[in-house]
Short mmCIF file of C-alpha atoms in Angstrom, two decimals:
data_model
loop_
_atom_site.label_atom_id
_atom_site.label_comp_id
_atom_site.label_asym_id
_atom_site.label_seq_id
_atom_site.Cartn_x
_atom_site.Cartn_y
_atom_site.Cartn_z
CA UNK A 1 -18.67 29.41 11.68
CA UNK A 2 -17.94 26.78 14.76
CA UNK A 3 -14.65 25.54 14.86
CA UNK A 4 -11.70 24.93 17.94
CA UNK A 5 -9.05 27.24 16.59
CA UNK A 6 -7.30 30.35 18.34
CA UNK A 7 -7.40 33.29 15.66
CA UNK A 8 -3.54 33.02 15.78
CA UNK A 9 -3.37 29.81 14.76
CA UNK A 10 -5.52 30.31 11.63
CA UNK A 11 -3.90 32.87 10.55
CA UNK A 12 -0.19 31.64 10.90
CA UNK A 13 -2.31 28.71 8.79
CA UNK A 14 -3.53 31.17 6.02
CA UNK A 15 -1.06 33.12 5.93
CA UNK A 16 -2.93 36.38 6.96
CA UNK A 17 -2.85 39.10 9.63
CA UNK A 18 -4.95 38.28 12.83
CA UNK A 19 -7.05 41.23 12.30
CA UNK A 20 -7.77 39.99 8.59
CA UNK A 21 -8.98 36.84 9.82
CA UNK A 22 -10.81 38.51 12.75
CA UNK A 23 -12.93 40.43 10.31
CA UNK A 24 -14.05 37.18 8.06
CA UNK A 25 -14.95 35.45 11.10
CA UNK A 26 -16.97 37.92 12.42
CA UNK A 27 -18.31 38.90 8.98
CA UNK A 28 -17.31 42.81 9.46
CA UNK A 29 -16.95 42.83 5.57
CA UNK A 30 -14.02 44.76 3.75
CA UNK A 31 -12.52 41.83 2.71
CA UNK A 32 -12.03 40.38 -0.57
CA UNK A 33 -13.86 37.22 -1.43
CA UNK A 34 -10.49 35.18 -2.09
CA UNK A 35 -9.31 36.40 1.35
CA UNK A 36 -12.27 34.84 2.62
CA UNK A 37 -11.88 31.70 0.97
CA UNK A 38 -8.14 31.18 2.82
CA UNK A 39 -9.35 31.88 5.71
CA UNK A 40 -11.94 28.72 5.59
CA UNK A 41 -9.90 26.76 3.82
CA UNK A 42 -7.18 27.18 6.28
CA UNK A 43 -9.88 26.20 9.18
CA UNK A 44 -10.48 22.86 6.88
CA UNK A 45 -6.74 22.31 6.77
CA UNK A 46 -6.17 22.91 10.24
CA UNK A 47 -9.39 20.88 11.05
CA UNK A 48 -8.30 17.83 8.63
CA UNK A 49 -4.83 17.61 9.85
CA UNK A 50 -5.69 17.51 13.81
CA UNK A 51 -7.55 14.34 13.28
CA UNK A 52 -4.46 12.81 12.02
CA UNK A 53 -1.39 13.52 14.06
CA UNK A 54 -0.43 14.06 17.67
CA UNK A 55 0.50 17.88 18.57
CA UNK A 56 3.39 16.88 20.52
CA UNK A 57 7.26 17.36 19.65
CA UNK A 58 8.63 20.19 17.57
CA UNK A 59 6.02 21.92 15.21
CA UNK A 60 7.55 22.75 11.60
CA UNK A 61 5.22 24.95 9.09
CA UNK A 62 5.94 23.92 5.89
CA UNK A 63 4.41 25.60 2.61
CA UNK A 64 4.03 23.37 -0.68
CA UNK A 65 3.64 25.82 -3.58
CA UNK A 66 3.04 24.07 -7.07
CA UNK A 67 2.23 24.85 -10.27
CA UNK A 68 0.17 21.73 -11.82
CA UNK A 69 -3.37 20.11 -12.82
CA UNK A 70 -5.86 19.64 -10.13
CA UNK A 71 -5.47 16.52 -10.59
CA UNK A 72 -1.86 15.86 -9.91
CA UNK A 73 -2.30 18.65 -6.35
CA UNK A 74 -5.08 16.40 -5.01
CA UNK A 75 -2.82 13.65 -5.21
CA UNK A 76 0.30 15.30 -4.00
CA UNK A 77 -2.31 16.91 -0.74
CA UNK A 78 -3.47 13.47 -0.12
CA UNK A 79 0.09 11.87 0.10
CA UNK A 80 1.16 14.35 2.38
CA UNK A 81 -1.87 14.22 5.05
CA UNK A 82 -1.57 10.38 4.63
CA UNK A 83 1.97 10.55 5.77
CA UNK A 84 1.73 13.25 8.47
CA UNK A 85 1.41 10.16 11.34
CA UNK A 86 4.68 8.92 10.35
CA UNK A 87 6.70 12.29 10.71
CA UNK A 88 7.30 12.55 14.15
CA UNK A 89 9.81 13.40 16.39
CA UNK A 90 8.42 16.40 14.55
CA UNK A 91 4.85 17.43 14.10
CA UNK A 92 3.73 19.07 10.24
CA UNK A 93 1.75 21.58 9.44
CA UNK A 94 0.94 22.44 6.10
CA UNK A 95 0.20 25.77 3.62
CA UNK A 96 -1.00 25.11 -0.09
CA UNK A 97 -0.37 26.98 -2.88
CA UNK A 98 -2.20 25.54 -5.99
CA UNK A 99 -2.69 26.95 -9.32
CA UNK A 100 -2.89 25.03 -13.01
CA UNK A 101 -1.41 27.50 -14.70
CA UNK A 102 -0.93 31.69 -14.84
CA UNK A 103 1.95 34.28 -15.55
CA UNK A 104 5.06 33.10 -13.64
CA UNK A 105 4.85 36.78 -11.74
CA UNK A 106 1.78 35.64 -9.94
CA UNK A 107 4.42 32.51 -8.75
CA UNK A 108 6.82 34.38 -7.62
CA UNK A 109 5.06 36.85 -5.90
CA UNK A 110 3.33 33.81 -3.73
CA UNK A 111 7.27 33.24 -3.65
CA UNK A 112 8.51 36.34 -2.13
CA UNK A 113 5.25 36.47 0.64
CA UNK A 114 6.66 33.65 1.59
CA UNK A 115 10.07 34.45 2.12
CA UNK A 116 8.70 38.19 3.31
CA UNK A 117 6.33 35.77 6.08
CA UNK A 118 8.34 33.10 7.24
CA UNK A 119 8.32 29.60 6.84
CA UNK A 120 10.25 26.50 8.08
CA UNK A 121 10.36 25.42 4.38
CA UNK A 122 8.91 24.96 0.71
CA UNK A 123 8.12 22.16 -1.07
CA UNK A 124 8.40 23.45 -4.84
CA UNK A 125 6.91 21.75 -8.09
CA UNK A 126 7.34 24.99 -10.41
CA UNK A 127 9.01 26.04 -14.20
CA UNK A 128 12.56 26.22 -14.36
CA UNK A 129 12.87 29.75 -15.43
CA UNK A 130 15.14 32.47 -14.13
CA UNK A 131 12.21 34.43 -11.95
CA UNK A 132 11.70 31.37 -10.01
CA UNK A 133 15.42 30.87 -9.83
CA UNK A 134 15.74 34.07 -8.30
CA UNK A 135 13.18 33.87 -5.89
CA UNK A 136 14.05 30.34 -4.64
CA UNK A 137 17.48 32.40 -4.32
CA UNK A 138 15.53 35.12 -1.84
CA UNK A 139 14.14 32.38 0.18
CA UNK A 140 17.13 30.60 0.83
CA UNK A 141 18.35 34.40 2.02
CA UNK A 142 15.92 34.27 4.13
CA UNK A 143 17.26 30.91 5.72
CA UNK A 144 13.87 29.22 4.38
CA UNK A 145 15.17 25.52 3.41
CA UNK A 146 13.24 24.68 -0.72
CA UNK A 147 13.23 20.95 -1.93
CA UNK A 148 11.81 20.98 -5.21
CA UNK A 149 9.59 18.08 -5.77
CA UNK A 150 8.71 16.06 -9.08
CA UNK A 151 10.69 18.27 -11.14
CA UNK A 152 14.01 20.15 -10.44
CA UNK A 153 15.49 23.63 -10.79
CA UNK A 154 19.59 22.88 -10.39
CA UNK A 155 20.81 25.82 -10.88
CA UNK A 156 18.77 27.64 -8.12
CA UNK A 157 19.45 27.64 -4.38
CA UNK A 158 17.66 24.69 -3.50
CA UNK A 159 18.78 22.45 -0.29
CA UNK A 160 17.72 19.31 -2.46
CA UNK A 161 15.69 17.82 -5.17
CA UNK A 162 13.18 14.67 -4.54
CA UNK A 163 11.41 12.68 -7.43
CA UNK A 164 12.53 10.26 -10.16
CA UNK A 165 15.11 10.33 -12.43
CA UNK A 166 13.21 11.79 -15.71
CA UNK A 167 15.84 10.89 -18.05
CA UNK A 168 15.92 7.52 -17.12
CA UNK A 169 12.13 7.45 -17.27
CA UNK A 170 11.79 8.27 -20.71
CA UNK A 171 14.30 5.51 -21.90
CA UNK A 172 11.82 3.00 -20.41
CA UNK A 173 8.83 4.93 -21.93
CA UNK A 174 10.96 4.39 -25.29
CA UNK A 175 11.83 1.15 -24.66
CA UNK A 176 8.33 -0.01 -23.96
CA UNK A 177 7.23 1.71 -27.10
CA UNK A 178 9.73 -0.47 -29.12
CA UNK A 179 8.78 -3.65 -27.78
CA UNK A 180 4.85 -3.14 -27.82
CA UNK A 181 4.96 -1.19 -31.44
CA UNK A 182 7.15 -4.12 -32.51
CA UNK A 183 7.70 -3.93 -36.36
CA UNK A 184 4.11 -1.92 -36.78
CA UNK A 185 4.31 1.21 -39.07
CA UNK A 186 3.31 4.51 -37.06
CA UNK A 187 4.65 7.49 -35.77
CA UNK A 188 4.49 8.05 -32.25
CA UNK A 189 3.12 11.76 -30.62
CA UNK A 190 5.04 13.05 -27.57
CA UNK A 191 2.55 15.42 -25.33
CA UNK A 192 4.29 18.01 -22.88
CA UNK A 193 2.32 20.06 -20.90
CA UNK A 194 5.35 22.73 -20.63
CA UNK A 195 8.76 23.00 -21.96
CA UNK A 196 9.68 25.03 -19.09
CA UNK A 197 9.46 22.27 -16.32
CA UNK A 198 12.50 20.22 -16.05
CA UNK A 199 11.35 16.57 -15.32
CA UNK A 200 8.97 16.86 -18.50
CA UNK A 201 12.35 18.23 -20.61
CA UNK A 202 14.26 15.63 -19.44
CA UNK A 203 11.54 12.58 -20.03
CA UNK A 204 11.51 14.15 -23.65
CA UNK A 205 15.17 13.79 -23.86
CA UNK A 206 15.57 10.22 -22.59
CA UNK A 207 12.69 9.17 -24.65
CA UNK A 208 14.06 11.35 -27.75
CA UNK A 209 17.80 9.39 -27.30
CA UNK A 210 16.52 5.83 -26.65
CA UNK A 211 14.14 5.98 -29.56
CA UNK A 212 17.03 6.99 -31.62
CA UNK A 213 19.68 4.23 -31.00
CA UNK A 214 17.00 1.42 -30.75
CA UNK A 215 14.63 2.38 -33.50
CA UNK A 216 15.84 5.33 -35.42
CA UNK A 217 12.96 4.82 -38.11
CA UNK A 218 10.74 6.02 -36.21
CA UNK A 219 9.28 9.78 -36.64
CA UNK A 220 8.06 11.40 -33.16
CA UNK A 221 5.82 14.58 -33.15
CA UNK A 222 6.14 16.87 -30.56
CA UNK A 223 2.98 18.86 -29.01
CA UNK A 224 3.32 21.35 -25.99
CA UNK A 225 2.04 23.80 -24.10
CA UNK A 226 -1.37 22.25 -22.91
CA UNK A 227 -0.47 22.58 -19.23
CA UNK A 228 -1.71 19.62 -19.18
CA UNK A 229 -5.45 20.71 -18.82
CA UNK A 230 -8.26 19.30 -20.89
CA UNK A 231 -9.54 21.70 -23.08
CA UNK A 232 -6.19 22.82 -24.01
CA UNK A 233 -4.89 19.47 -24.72
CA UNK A 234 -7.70 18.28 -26.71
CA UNK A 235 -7.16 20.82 -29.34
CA UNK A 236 -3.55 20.21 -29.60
CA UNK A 237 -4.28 16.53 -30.06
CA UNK A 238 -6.83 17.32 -32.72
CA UNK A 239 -4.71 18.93 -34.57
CA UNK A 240 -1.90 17.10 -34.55
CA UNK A 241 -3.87 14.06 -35.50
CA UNK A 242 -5.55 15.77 -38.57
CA UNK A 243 -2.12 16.79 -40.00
CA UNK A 244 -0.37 13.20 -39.47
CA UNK A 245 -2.50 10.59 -40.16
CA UNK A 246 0.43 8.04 -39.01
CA UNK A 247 0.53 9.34 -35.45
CA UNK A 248 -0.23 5.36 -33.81
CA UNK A 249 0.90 5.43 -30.87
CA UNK A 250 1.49 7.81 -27.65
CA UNK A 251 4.03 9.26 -24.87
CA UNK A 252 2.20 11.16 -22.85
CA UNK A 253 4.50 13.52 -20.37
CA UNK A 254 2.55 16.05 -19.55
CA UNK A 255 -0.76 14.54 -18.75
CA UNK A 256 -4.39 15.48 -19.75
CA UNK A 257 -4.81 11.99 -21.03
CA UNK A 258 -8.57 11.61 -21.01
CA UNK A 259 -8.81 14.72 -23.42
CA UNK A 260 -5.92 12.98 -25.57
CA UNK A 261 -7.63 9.96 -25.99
CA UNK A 262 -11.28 11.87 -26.65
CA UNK A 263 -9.01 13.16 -29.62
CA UNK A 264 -8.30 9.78 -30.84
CA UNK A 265 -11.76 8.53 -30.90
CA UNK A 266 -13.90 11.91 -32.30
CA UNK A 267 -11.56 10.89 -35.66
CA UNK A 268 -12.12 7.46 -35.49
CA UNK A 269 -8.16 6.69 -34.81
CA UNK A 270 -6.83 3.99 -33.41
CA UNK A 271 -4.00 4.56 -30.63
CA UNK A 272 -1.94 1.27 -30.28
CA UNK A 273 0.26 2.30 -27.54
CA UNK A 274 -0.14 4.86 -24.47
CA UNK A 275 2.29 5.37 -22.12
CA UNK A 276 1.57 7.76 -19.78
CA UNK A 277 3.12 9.08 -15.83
CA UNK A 278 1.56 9.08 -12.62
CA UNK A 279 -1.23 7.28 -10.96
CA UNK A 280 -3.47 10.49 -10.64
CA UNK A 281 -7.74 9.40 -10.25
CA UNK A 282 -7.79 9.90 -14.37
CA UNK A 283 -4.63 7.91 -15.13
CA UNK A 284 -5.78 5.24 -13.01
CA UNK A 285 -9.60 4.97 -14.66
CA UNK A 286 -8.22 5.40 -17.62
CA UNK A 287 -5.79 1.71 -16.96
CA UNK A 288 -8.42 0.20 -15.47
CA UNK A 289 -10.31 0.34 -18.84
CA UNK A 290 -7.20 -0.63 -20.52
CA UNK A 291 -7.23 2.74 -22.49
CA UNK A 292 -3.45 3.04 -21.31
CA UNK A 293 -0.77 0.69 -22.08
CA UNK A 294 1.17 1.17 -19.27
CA UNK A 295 1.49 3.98 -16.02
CA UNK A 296 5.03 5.01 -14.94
CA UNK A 297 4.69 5.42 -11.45
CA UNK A 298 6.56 6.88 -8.17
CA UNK A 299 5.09 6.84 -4.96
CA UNK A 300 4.25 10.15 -4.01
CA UNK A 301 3.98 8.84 -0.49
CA UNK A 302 7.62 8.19 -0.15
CA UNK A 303 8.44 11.56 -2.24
CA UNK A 304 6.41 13.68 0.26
CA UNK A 305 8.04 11.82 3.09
CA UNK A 306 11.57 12.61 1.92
CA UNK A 307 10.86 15.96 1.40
CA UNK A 308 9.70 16.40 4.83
CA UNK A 309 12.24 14.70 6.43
CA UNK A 310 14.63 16.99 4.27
CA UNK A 311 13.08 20.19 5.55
CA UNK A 312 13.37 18.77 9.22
CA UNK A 313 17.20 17.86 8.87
CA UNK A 314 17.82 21.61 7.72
CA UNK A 315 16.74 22.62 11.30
CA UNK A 316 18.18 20.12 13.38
CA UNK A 317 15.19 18.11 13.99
CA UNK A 318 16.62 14.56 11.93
CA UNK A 319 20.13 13.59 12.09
CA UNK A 320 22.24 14.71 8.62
CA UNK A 321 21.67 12.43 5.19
CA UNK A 322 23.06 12.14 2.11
CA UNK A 323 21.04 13.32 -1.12
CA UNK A 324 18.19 11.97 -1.53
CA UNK A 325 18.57 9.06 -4.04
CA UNK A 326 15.98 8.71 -6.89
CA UNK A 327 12.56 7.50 -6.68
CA UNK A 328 12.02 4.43 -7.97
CA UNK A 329 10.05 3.82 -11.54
CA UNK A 330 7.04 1.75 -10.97
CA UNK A 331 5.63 0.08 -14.47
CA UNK A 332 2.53 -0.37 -14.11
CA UNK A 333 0.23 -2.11 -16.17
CA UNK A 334 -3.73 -3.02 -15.31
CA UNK A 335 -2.65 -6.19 -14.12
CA UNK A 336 -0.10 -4.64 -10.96
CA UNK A 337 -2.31 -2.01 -9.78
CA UNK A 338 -0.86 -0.74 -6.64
CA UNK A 339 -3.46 -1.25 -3.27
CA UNK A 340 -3.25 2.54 -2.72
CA UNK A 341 -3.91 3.33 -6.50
CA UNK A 342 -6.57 5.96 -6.20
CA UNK A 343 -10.17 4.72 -6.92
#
């Protein structure tokens, strides 16, 4: 295949041995399909991220490893190449690490390449359990800066954290739910894709405690473990909906809202209100329609940005800040639709 590229550079940009990509380039075979596939995409990444920024300054390689819906990674790689103009003195280069879901071994071991590789840092959306801890812990041995993005794990080695404040975010989901349910009867379903990823545990628990003191009559069921994928979520809804038929109304954490609401309508049930996070291409359809109530937004522009610029103060390369402070929650209703809301 054509392309500008040393071999170095594509493999320092997949994450391979020279040789390695040597042989897929020049189709010499004994090579496994999904090696293959890295090495292209890494030509694609290298190709789309030229046409955007200046190769002058200080180069940083940064890898952004996260464990989430398609949905929400095409969103989070799209905020990031929009913002790599803006990021000089220094100049960005990017590795991705996408999955939607899978044994947390197969994380860490992405984990531990890194930290056996090399990197200048890692942007981190992943589940707050003690493997991850631990290998967060290895790269930070390894004097490889992580800022965990969109959800946190505090008790890790982590140089900093970047996203909203989830607690807070789930008293305004409650507090919306109040005012829109008004004095309606109904019980309300809360959807997490995990338990095991902090920002969704803490939405739960700021939506949990604000519901309580302001309208403690109110029943909320819980549903979980859909990693927030279609299929998965559907059933869960389905089921939940057949056993209560007072469910009214929605909080949607986790995501996997078009499959929620498909749910709703295959039984002929009405869903009041739906509150749902993040402007993702569903989540945004979905509001234009007025099938959600409201969107809880951040901007992953700015997030991405921060994080960045965090990775580029460990080395030097931006003078020394504070923490970061928390993102700010955007309500957004079909009538305040940011310009950048995806189309």
């Amino acid at each position: 295949m054509g392309h500008p590229f040393p071999i170095r550079e594509i493999a320092r940009q997949a994450g391979l041995s020279e040789a390695t990509v040597d042989r897929v380039l020049n189709g010499r075979g004994g090579v496994r399909e999904s090696t293959a596939r890295e090495v292209h995409q890494a030509i694609a990444d290298l190709d789309r991220q030229r046409t955007q920024v200046r190769l002058v300054g200080r180069t940083f390689m940064v890898d952004i490893v996260m464990q989430a819906p398609e949905r929400f990674t095409t969103a989070i790689r799209a905020a990031l190449e929009a913002e790599l103009p803006s990021l000089h003195p220094a100049v960005l280069r990017s590795r991705f690490h996408f999955r939607e879901t899978g044994p947390v071994g197969e994380l860490v071991r992405i984990l531990d390449r890194i930290a056996r590789r090399g990197s200048q840092g890692v942007i981190l959306k992943a589940p707050d359990v003690p493997e991850v801890t631990a290998a967060v812990g290895r790269l930070a041995a390894a004097g490889i800066p992580v800022v965990t993005l969109v959800t946190d794990l505090p008790s890790s080695a982590r140089l900093a954290y970047v996203g909203i404040d989830d607690r807070a975010a789930g008293a305004t989901a409650a507090y919306l739910m109040g005012q829109w349910l008004g004095e309606r009867p109904g019980n309300i379903l809360t959807s997490l894709s995990s338990g095991f990823f902090r920002n969704e545990e803490e939405r739960e628990m700021g939506f949990r405690s604000a519901m309580r003191a302001r309208h403690p009559g109110r029943t909320l069921v819980e549903i979980a473990e859909g990693q927030g994928l279609d299929a998965t979520q559907y059933d869960l809804v389905r089921a939940a909906l057949k056993r209560d038929p007072d469910i009214r109304a929605v909080y949607s954490i986790g995501g996997g809202n078009i499959a929620t609401l498909k749910a709703f309508d295959d039984l002929r049930r009405e869903c009041a209100v739906f509150i749902a996070h993040d402007l993702d291409h569903d989540n945004t359809r979905l509001l234009r329609a007025h099938r959600l109530s409201a969107v809880l937004h951040h901007d992953l522009r700015q997030d991405v940005r921060e994080a960045c610029h965090t990775v580029m103060r460990a080395h030097g390369a931006l003078p020394p800040a504070g923490p970061p402070l928390p993102s700010a929650i955007q309500v957004v209703t079909p009538y305040n639709m940011p310009q950048q809301a995806p189309v």
